[in-house]
């Protein structure tokens, strides 16, 4: 079982179990993961699982990787953080320890 983890911000510690193949992330309450933090757009991005791979597709907002680089469709590694607005998140196995929040601020 995998989960989408919120590493900081208003919803720090929240984890969305990832059942299925696609999830919407944004500030609107109808998203699969709704984040009210500054800089998070209504439909910020979509997370997709394609076999053993994880991909983010930016929609209305930028997605930044751990180095602070903006990416339109970044591939994700498990436990590698990414930033939406002011919030760091990651995809992890439910059994893995929670990673630290990166020091990079884009």
mmCIF file with all atom_site columns, C-alpha atoms in Angstrom:
data_model
loop_
_atom_site.group_PDB
_atom_site.id
_atom_site.type_symbol
_atom_site.label_atom_id
_atom_site.label_alt_id
_atom_site.label_comp_id
_atom_site.label_asym_id
_atom_site.label_entity_id
_atom_site.label_seq_id
_atom_site.pdbx_PDB_ins_code
_atom_site.Cartn_x
_atom_site.Cartn_y
_atom_site.Cartn_z
_atom_site.occupancy
_atom_site.B_iso_or_equiv
_atom_site.pdbx_formal_charge
_atom_site.auth_seq_id
_atom_site.auth_comp_id
_atom_site.auth_asym_id
_atom_site.auth_atom_id
_atom_site.pdbx_PDB_model_num
ATOM 1   C CA . UNK A 1 1   ? 0.000   0.000  0.000   1.00 0.00 ? 1   UNK A CA 1
ATOM 2   C CA . UNK A 1 2   ? 1.251   3.460  -0.923  1.00 0.00 ? 2   UNK A CA 1
ATOM 3   C CA . UNK A 1 3   ? 0.211   6.832  0.441   1.00 0.00 ? 3   UNK A CA 1
ATOM 4   C CA . UNK A 1 4   ? 0.554   10.497 -0.429  1.00 0.00 ? 4   UNK A CA 1
ATOM 5   C CA . UNK A 1 5   ? 2.016   12.243 2.626   1.00 0.00 ? 5   UNK A CA 1
ATOM 6   C CA . UNK A 1 6   ? 1.793   15.908 3.597   1.00 0.00 ? 6   UNK A CA 1
ATOM 7   C CA . UNK A 1 7   ? 5.158   16.852 5.128   1.00 0.00 ? 7   UNK A CA 1
ATOM 8   C CA . UNK A 1 8   ? 4.434   20.422 6.293   1.00 0.00 ? 8   UNK A CA 1
ATOM 9   C CA . UNK A 1 9   ? 1.803   23.143 6.305   1.00 0.00 ? 9   UNK A CA 1
ATOM 10  C CA . UNK A 1 10  ? -1.757  23.234 7.590   1.00 0.00 ? 10  UNK A CA 1
ATOM 11  C CA . UNK A 1 11  ? -2.328  19.523 6.946   1.00 0.00 ? 11  UNK A CA 1
ATOM 12  C CA . UNK A 1 12  ? 1.088   18.251 8.108   1.00 0.00 ? 12  UNK A CA 1
ATOM 13  C CA . UNK A 1 13  ? 0.910   14.570 9.007   1.00 0.00 ? 13  UNK A CA 1
ATOM 14  C CA . UNK A 1 14  ? -2.058  13.791 6.731   1.00 0.00 ? 14  UNK A CA 1
ATOM 15  C CA . UNK A 1 15  ? -1.722  10.715 4.528   1.00 0.00 ? 15  UNK A CA 1
ATOM 16  C CA . UNK A 1 16  ? -3.964  9.788  1.592   1.00 0.00 ? 16  UNK A CA 1
ATOM 17  C CA . UNK A 1 17  ? -4.023  6.018  0.870   1.00 0.00 ? 17  UNK A CA 1
ATOM 18  C CA . UNK A 1 18  ? -3.327  5.639  -2.850  1.00 0.00 ? 18  UNK A CA 1
ATOM 19  C CA . UNK A 1 19  ? -5.911  3.186  -4.153  1.00 0.00 ? 19  UNK A CA 1
ATOM 20  C CA . UNK A 1 20  ? -6.504  3.454  -7.890  1.00 0.00 ? 20  UNK A CA 1
ATOM 21  C CA . UNK A 1 21  ? -4.454  5.053  -10.655 1.00 0.00 ? 21  UNK A CA 1
ATOM 22  C CA . UNK A 1 22  ? -5.047  8.843  -10.549 1.00 0.00 ? 22  UNK A CA 1
ATOM 23  C CA . UNK A 1 23  ? -5.597  11.467 -7.855  1.00 0.00 ? 23  UNK A CA 1
ATOM 24  C CA . UNK A 1 24  ? -6.300  15.196 -8.019  1.00 0.00 ? 24  UNK A CA 1
ATOM 25  C CA . UNK A 1 25  ? -4.542  17.591 -5.639  1.00 0.00 ? 25  UNK A CA 1
ATOM 26  C CA . UNK A 1 26  ? -5.503  21.207 -5.027  1.00 0.00 ? 26  UNK A CA 1
ATOM 27  C CA . UNK A 1 27  ? -7.312  23.694 -2.818  1.00 0.00 ? 27  UNK A CA 1
ATOM 28  C CA . UNK A 1 28  ? -10.859 22.881 -3.989  1.00 0.00 ? 28  UNK A CA 1
ATOM 29  C CA . UNK A 1 29  ? -12.726 20.599 -1.610  1.00 0.00 ? 29  UNK A CA 1
ATOM 30  C CA . UNK A 1 30  ? -13.703 18.161 -4.400  1.00 0.00 ? 30  UNK A CA 1
ATOM 31  C CA . UNK A 1 31  ? -10.042 17.185 -4.981  1.00 0.00 ? 31  UNK A CA 1
ATOM 32  C CA . UNK A 1 32  ? -8.826  13.812 -3.719  1.00 0.00 ? 32  UNK A CA 1
ATOM 33  C CA . UNK A 1 33  ? -6.373  15.712 -1.514  1.00 0.00 ? 33  UNK A CA 1
ATOM 34  C CA . UNK A 1 34  ? -7.530  19.235 -0.625  1.00 0.00 ? 34  UNK A CA 1
ATOM 35  C CA . UNK A 1 35  ? -4.854  21.611 0.710   1.00 0.00 ? 35  UNK A CA 1
ATOM 36  C CA . UNK A 1 36  ? -5.771  25.088 2.001   1.00 0.00 ? 36  UNK A CA 1
ATOM 37  C CA . UNK A 1 37  ? -2.184  26.324 2.169   1.00 0.00 ? 37  UNK A CA 1
ATOM 38  C CA . UNK A 1 38  ? -0.882  29.500 0.461   1.00 0.00 ? 38  UNK A CA 1
ATOM 39  C CA . UNK A 1 39  ? 0.035   29.044 -3.187  1.00 0.00 ? 39  UNK A CA 1
ATOM 40  C CA . UNK A 1 40  ? -1.996  25.862 -3.746  1.00 0.00 ? 40  UNK A CA 1
ATOM 41  C CA . UNK A 1 41  ? -4.300  26.299 -6.758  1.00 0.00 ? 41  UNK A CA 1
ATOM 42  C CA . UNK A 1 42  ? -7.837  24.914 -7.111  1.00 0.00 ? 42  UNK A CA 1
ATOM 43  C CA . UNK A 1 43  ? -6.596  21.968 -9.229  1.00 0.00 ? 43  UNK A CA 1
ATOM 44  C CA . UNK A 1 44  ? -2.860  22.236 -8.723  1.00 0.00 ? 44  UNK A CA 1
ATOM 45  C CA . UNK A 1 45  ? -1.837  18.889 -10.239 1.00 0.00 ? 45  UNK A CA 1
ATOM 46  C CA . UNK A 1 46  ? -2.701  15.260 -10.822 1.00 0.00 ? 46  UNK A CA 1
ATOM 47  C CA . UNK A 1 47  ? -0.782  12.278 -9.488  1.00 0.00 ? 47  UNK A CA 1
ATOM 48  C CA . UNK A 1 48  ? -0.774  9.138  -11.638 1.00 0.00 ? 48  UNK A CA 1
ATOM 49  C CA . UNK A 1 49  ? 0.486   5.635  -11.121 1.00 0.00 ? 49  UNK A CA 1
ATOM 50  C CA . UNK A 1 50  ? 1.572   3.898  -14.304 1.00 0.00 ? 50  UNK A CA 1
ATOM 51  C CA . UNK A 1 51  ? 2.654   0.367  -13.389 1.00 0.00 ? 51  UNK A CA 1
ATOM 52  C CA . UNK A 1 52  ? 5.598   0.835  -11.029 1.00 0.00 ? 52  UNK A CA 1
ATOM 53  C CA . UNK A 1 53  ? 6.067   4.518  -11.956 1.00 0.00 ? 53  UNK A CA 1
ATOM 54  C CA . UNK A 1 54  ? 4.600   7.665  -10.381 1.00 0.00 ? 54  UNK A CA 1
ATOM 55  C CA . UNK A 1 55  ? 4.097   10.901 -12.347 1.00 0.00 ? 55  UNK A CA 1
ATOM 56  C CA . UNK A 1 56  ? 2.784   14.369 -11.504 1.00 0.00 ? 56  UNK A CA 1
ATOM 57  C CA . UNK A 1 57  ? 1.050   16.491 -14.127 1.00 0.00 ? 57  UNK A CA 1
ATOM 58  C CA . UNK A 1 58  ? 0.928   20.200 -13.350 1.00 0.00 ? 58  UNK A CA 1
ATOM 59  C CA . UNK A 1 59  ? -2.507  21.696 -14.031 1.00 0.00 ? 59  UNK A CA 1
ATOM 60  C CA . UNK A 1 60  ? -3.074  25.196 -12.575 1.00 0.00 ? 60  UNK A CA 1
ATOM 61  C CA . UNK A 1 61  ? 0.096   25.457 -10.480 1.00 0.00 ? 61  UNK A CA 1
ATOM 62  C CA . UNK A 1 62  ? 3.808   24.707 -10.582 1.00 0.00 ? 62  UNK A CA 1
ATOM 63  C CA . UNK A 1 63  ? 5.321   21.529 -9.165  1.00 0.00 ? 63  UNK A CA 1
ATOM 64  C CA . UNK A 1 64  ? 8.845   21.849 -7.725  1.00 0.00 ? 64  UNK A CA 1
ATOM 65  C CA . UNK A 1 65  ? 11.247  18.980 -7.098  1.00 0.00 ? 65  UNK A CA 1
ATOM 66  C CA . UNK A 1 66  ? 13.526  18.551 -4.062  1.00 0.00 ? 66  UNK A CA 1
ATOM 67  C CA . UNK A 1 67  ? 16.084  20.893 -5.638  1.00 0.00 ? 67  UNK A CA 1
ATOM 68  C CA . UNK A 1 68  ? 13.511  23.658 -6.120  1.00 0.00 ? 68  UNK A CA 1
ATOM 69  C CA . UNK A 1 69  ? 13.255  23.219 -9.901  1.00 0.00 ? 69  UNK A CA 1
ATOM 70  C CA . UNK A 1 70  ? 9.826   23.707 -11.487 1.00 0.00 ? 70  UNK A CA 1
ATOM 71  C CA . UNK A 1 71  ? 8.717   20.635 -13.449 1.00 0.00 ? 71  UNK A CA 1
ATOM 72  C CA . UNK A 1 72  ? 5.657   20.238 -15.677 1.00 0.00 ? 72  UNK A CA 1
ATOM 73  C CA . UNK A 1 73  ? 5.446   16.418 -15.552 1.00 0.00 ? 73  UNK A CA 1
ATOM 74  C CA . UNK A 1 74  ? 8.025   15.117 -13.103 1.00 0.00 ? 74  UNK A CA 1
ATOM 75  C CA . UNK A 1 75  ? 8.497   11.417 -12.515 1.00 0.00 ? 75  UNK A CA 1
ATOM 76  C CA . UNK A 1 76  ? 8.588   10.665 -8.805  1.00 0.00 ? 76  UNK A CA 1
ATOM 77  C CA . UNK A 1 77  ? 10.738  8.340  -6.781  1.00 0.00 ? 77  UNK A CA 1
ATOM 78  C CA . UNK A 1 78  ? 9.302   6.938  -3.585  1.00 0.00 ? 78  UNK A CA 1
ATOM 79  C CA . UNK A 1 79  ? 10.089  9.142  -0.557  1.00 0.00 ? 79  UNK A CA 1
ATOM 80  C CA . UNK A 1 80  ? 11.293  12.015 -2.784  1.00 0.00 ? 80  UNK A CA 1
ATOM 81  C CA . UNK A 1 81  ? 9.590   15.246 -1.788  1.00 0.00 ? 81  UNK A CA 1
ATOM 82  C CA . UNK A 1 82  ? 7.897   17.670 -4.168  1.00 0.00 ? 82  UNK A CA 1
ATOM 83  C CA . UNK A 1 83  ? 6.358   21.078 -3.516  1.00 0.00 ? 83  UNK A CA 1
ATOM 84  C CA . UNK A 1 84  ? 2.948   22.501 -4.446  1.00 0.00 ? 84  UNK A CA 1
ATOM 85  C CA . UNK A 1 85  ? 2.612   26.145 -3.459  1.00 0.00 ? 85  UNK A CA 1
ATOM 86  C CA . UNK A 1 86  ? 4.105   26.186 0.049   1.00 0.00 ? 86  UNK A CA 1
ATOM 87  C CA . UNK A 1 87  ? 3.505   22.490 0.839   1.00 0.00 ? 87  UNK A CA 1
ATOM 88  C CA . UNK A 1 88  ? 5.978   19.619 0.615   1.00 0.00 ? 88  UNK A CA 1
ATOM 89  C CA . UNK A 1 89  ? 4.535   16.165 -0.134  1.00 0.00 ? 89  UNK A CA 1
ATOM 90  C CA . UNK A 1 90  ? 5.838   12.721 -1.067  1.00 0.00 ? 90  UNK A CA 1
ATOM 91  C CA . UNK A 1 91  ? 4.640   9.302  -2.182  1.00 0.00 ? 91  UNK A CA 1
ATOM 92  C CA . UNK A 1 92  ? 5.774   6.532  0.155   1.00 0.00 ? 92  UNK A CA 1
ATOM 93  C CA . UNK A 1 93  ? 5.085   2.957  1.051   1.00 0.00 ? 93  UNK A CA 1
ATOM 94  C CA . UNK A 1 94  ? 2.815   2.966  4.112   1.00 0.00 ? 94  UNK A CA 1
ATOM 95  C CA . UNK A 1 95  ? 5.521   1.019  5.985   1.00 0.00 ? 95  UNK A CA 1
ATOM 96  C CA . UNK A 1 96  ? 8.318   3.538  5.293   1.00 0.00 ? 96  UNK A CA 1
ATOM 97  C CA . UNK A 1 97  ? 9.438   6.157  7.813   1.00 0.00 ? 97  UNK A CA 1
ATOM 98  C CA . UNK A 1 98  ? 8.368   9.712  7.011   1.00 0.00 ? 98  UNK A CA 1
ATOM 99  C CA . UNK A 1 99  ? 11.115  11.700 5.226   1.00 0.00 ? 99  UNK A CA 1
ATOM 100 C CA . UNK A 1 100 ? 12.322  15.106 6.396   1.00 0.00 ? 100 UNK A CA 1
ATOM 101 C CA . UNK A 1 101 ? 11.118  18.318 4.795   1.00 0.00 ? 101 UNK A CA 1
ATOM 102 C CA . UNK A 1 102 ? 13.719  19.558 2.256   1.00 0.00 ? 102 UNK A CA 1
ATOM 103 C CA . UNK A 1 103 ? 15.505  22.796 3.124   1.00 0.00 ? 103 UNK A CA 1
ATOM 104 C CA . UNK A 1 104 ? 15.047  24.166 -0.416  1.00 0.00 ? 104 UNK A CA 1
ATOM 105 C CA . UNK A 1 105 ? 12.478  26.935 -0.845  1.00 0.00 ? 105 UNK A CA 1
ATOM 106 C CA . UNK A 1 106 ? 11.841  27.784 -4.521  1.00 0.00 ? 106 UNK A CA 1
#
